[in-house]
Coordinates of C-alpha atoms in Angstrom, one line a residue:
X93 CA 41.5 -1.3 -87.9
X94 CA 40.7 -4.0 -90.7
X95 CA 37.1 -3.3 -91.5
X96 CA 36.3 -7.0 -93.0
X97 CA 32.9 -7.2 -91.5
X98 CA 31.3 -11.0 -93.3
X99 CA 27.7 -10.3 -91.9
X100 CA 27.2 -7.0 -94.2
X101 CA 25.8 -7.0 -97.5
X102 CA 28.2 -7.0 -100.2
X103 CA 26.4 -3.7 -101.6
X104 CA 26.7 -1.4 -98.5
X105 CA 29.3 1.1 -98.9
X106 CA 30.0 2.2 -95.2
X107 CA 31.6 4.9 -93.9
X108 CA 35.0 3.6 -91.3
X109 CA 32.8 5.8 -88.5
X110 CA 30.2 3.1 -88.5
X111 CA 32.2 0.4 -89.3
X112 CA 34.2 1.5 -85.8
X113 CA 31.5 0.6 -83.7
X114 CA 30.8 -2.6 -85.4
X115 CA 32.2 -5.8 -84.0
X116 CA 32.7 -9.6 -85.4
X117 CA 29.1 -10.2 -84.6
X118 CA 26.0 -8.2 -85.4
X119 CA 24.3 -8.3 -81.8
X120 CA 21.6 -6.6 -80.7
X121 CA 19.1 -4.3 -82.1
X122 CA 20.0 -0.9 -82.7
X123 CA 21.1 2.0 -84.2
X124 CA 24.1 4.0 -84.7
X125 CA 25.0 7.0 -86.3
X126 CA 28.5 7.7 -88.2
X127 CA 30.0 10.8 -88.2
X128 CA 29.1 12.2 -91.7
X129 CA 25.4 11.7 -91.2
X130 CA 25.3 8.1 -92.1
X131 CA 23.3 5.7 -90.3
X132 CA 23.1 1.6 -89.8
X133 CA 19.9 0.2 -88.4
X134 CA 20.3 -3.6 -87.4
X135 CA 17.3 -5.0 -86.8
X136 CA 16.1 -8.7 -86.4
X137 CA 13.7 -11.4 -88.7
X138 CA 11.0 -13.1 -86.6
X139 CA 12.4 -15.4 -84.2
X140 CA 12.1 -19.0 -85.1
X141 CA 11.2 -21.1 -82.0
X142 CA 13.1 -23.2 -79.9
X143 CA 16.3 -21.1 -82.0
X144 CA 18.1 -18.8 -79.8
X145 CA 20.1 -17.1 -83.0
X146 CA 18.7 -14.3 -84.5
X147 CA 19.0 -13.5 -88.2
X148 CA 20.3 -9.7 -88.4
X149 CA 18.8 -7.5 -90.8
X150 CA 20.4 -4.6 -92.4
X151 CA 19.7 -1.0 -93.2
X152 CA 21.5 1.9 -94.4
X153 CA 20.9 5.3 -94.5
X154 CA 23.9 7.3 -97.3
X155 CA 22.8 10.3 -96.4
X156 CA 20.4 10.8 -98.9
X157 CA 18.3 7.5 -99.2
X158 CA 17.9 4.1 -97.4
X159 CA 18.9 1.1 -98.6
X160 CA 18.2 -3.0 -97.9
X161 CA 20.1 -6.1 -98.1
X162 CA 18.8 -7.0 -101.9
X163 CA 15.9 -4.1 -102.5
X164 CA 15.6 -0.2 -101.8
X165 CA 15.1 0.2 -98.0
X166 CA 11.8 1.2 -97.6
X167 CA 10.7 -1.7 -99.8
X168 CA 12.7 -4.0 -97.2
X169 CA 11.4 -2.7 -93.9
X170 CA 8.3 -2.5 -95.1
X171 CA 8.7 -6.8 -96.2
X172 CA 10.2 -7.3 -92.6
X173 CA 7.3 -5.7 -90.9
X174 CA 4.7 -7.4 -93.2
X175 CA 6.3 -10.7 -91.5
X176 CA 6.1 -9.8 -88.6
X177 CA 2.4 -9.1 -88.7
X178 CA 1.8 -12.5 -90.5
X179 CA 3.4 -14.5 -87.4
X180 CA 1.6 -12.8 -85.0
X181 CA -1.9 -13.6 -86.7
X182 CA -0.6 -17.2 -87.5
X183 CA -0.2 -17.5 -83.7
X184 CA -3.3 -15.9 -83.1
X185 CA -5.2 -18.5 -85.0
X186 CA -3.7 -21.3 -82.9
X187 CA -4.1 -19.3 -79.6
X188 CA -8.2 -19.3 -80.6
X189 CA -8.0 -23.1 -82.2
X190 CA -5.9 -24.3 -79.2
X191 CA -7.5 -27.2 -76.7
X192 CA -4.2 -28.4 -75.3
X193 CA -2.3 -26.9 -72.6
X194 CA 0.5 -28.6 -75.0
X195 CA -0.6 -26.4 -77.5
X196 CA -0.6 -23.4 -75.6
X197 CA 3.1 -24.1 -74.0
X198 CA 4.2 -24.7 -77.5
X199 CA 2.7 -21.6 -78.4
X200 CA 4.5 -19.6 -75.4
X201 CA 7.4 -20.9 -76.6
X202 CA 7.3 -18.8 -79.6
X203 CA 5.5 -15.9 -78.4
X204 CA 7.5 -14.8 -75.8
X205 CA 10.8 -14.3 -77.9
X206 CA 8.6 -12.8 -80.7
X207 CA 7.4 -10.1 -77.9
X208 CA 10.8 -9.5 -76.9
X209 CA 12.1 -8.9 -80.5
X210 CA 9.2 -6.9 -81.5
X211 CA 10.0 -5.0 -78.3
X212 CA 13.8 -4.0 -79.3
X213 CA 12.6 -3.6 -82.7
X214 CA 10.9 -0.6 -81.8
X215 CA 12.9 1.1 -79.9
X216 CA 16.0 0.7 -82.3
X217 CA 13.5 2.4 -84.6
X218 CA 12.9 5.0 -82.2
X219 CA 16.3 5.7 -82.0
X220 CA 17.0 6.1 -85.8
X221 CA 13.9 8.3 -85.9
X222 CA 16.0 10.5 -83.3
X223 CA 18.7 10.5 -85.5
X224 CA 16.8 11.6 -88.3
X225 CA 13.5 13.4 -86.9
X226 CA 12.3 14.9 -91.2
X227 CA 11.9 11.0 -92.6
X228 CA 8.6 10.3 -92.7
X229 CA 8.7 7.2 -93.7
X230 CA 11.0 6.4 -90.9
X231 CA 8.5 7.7 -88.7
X232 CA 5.7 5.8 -90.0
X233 CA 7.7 2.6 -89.6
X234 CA 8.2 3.3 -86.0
X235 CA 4.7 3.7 -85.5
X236 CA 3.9 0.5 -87.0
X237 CA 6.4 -1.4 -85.2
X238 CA 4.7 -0.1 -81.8
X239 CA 1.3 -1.1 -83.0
X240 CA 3.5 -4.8 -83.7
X241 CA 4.7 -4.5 -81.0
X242 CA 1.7 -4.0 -78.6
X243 CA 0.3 -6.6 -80.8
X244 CA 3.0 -9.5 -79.8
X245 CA 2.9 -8.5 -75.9
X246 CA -1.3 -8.8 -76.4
X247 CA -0.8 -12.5 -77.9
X248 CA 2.1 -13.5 -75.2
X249 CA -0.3 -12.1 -72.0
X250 CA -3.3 -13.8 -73.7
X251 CA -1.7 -17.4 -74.4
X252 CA -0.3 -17.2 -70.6
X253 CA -4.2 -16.8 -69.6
X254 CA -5.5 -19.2 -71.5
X255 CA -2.9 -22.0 -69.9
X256 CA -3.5 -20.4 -66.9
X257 CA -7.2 -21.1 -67.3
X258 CA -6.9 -24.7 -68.7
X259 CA -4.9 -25.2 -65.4
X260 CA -7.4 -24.0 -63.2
X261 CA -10.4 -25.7 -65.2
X262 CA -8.0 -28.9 -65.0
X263 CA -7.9 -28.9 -61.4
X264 CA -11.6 -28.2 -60.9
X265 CA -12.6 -30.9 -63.0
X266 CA -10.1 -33.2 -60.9
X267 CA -11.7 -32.2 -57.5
X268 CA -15.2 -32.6 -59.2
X269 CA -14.0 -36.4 -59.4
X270 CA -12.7 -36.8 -56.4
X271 CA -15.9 -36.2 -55.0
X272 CA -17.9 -38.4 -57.4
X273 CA -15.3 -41.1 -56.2
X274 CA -16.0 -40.2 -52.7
X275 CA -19.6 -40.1 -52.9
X276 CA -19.5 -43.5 -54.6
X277 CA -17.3 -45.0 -52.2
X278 CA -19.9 -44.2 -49.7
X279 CA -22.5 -45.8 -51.5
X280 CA -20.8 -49.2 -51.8
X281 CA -19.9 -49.0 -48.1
X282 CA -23.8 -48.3 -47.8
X283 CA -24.8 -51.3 -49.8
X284 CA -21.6 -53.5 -47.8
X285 CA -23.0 -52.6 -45.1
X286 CA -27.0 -53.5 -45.3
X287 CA -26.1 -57.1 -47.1
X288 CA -23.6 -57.8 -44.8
X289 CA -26.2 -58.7 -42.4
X290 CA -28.6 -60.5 -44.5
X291 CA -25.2 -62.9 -45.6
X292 CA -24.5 -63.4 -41.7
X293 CA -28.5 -64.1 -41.6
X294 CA -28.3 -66.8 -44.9
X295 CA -24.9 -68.4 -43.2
X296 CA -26.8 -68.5 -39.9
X297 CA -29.8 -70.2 -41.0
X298 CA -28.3 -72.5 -43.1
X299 CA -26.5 -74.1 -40.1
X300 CA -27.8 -76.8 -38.5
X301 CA -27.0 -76.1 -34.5
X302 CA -28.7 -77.6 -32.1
X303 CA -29.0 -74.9 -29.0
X304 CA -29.6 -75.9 -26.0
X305 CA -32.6 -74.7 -24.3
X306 CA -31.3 -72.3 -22.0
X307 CA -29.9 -70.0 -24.2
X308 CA -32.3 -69.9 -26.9
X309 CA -34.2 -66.7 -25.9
X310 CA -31.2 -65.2 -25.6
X311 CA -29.4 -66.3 -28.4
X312 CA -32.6 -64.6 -30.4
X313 CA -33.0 -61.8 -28.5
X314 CA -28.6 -60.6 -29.2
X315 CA -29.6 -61.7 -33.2
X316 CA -32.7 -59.7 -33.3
X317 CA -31.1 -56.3 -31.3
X318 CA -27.7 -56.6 -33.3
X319 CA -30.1 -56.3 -36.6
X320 CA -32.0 -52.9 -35.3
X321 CA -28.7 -51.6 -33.6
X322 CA -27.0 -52.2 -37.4
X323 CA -29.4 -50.6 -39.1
X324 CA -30.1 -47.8 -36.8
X325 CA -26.1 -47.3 -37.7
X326 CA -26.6 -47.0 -41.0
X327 CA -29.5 -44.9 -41.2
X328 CA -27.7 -42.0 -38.6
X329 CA -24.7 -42.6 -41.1
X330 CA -26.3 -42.0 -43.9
X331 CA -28.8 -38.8 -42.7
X332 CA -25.6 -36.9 -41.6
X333 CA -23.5 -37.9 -45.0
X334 CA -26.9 -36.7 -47.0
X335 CA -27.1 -33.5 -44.6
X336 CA -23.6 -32.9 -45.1
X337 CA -23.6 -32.6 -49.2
X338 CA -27.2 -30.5 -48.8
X339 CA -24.8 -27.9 -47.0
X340 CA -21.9 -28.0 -49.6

């Protein structure tokens, strides 16, 4: 087998064990373990959003000591984890400063690969720290990438409230206006409803129609009961409408 693998660093010496069960791309997260003790942890850089590639970082273990892509590997892991912690806060921040549902989707966005990456980030630690159970510092790695790690899936579950909130608060507002409208609507059917009346009255009076006598009385007496039948109308309409929002 050809062991030309472009994605390591130039400075990693590995052993043809590991470089077995290494293919043309760096995929996921992980571990693995070559025969004479050596070991390669691929882990991943914070997650950009809206990028579904993920930037693989290396780590190698001789034998004897760890070593990074450009520094000693401690130093390295220790500069990868530091970034993760500063993402999280950053998206903290926004998650408290945040008074869009916009914001908060665009925020989801970003959090929810971050959770996931944190998540395999762990456990690929974990399984190095299986592989070599006396490093210390390996061990305190892992333990910081679970405290990371809680800490992404804390941010991800508390954006996905807060939209859930701002929907719900949304939607309450929106049937508090609806019944504003409603109650409004009533109202102008109220007030169409007393001056229509008095605007049949005006037109009436201002014609000049000569009755005859026969039907005068009557003609005054239909006026005179349409007016109380009208607003006897309106005033049952309106006592049951204002009995009605009393019990709401």
């Amino acid at each position: 087998m050809i062991h030309e693998i472009s994605y390591l660093p130039p400075n990693f010496t590995l052993s043809s064990s590991l470089l077995d069960q290494l293919s043309a791309r760096s995929g996921s997260q992980r571990c693995i373990r070559g025969e004479d003790g050596q070991l390669l942890l691929i882990l991943h850089d914070v997650p950009e959003p809206s990028v579904p590639e993920r930037k693989a970082v290396f780590f190698w273990f001789d034998g004897h000591h760890w070593h990074g892509a450009e520094n000693e590997g401690g130093k390295d892991l220790t500069l990868l984890l530091d970034a993760y912690v500063e993402a999280i806060d950053r998206l903290e921040a926004i998650v408290e400063e945040a008074d869009t549902a916009k914001e908060i989707f665009a925020l989801i966005r970003h959090a929810a690969p971050l959770a996931r990456t944190t998540r395999n980030f762990y456990h690929a630690l974990a399984d190095a720290v299986n592989f070599s159970p006396r490093d210390r510092w390996l061990r305190h790695a892992k333990d910081r990438a679970h405290e990371i790690e809680r800490a992404a899936e804390l941010l991800h579950a508390d954006a996905r409230v807060t939209l859930e909130f701002m929907r719900a608060e949304s939607a309450e507002e929106q049937a508090r206006s609806s019944e504003q409208l409603a109650r409004l609507g009533f109202r102008l059917n109220l007030l169409a409803g007393f001056f229509l009346p008095l605007v049949a009255l005006g037109g009436l009076m201002g014609m000049n129609v000569e009755l005859p006598a026969f039907v005068n009385g009557g003609f005054w007496f239909i006026f005179f009961g349409g007016l109380i039948m009208g607003g006897l109308i309106l005033f049952a309409v309106g006592y049951k409408t204002g009995q009605h929002e009393q019990n709401r």
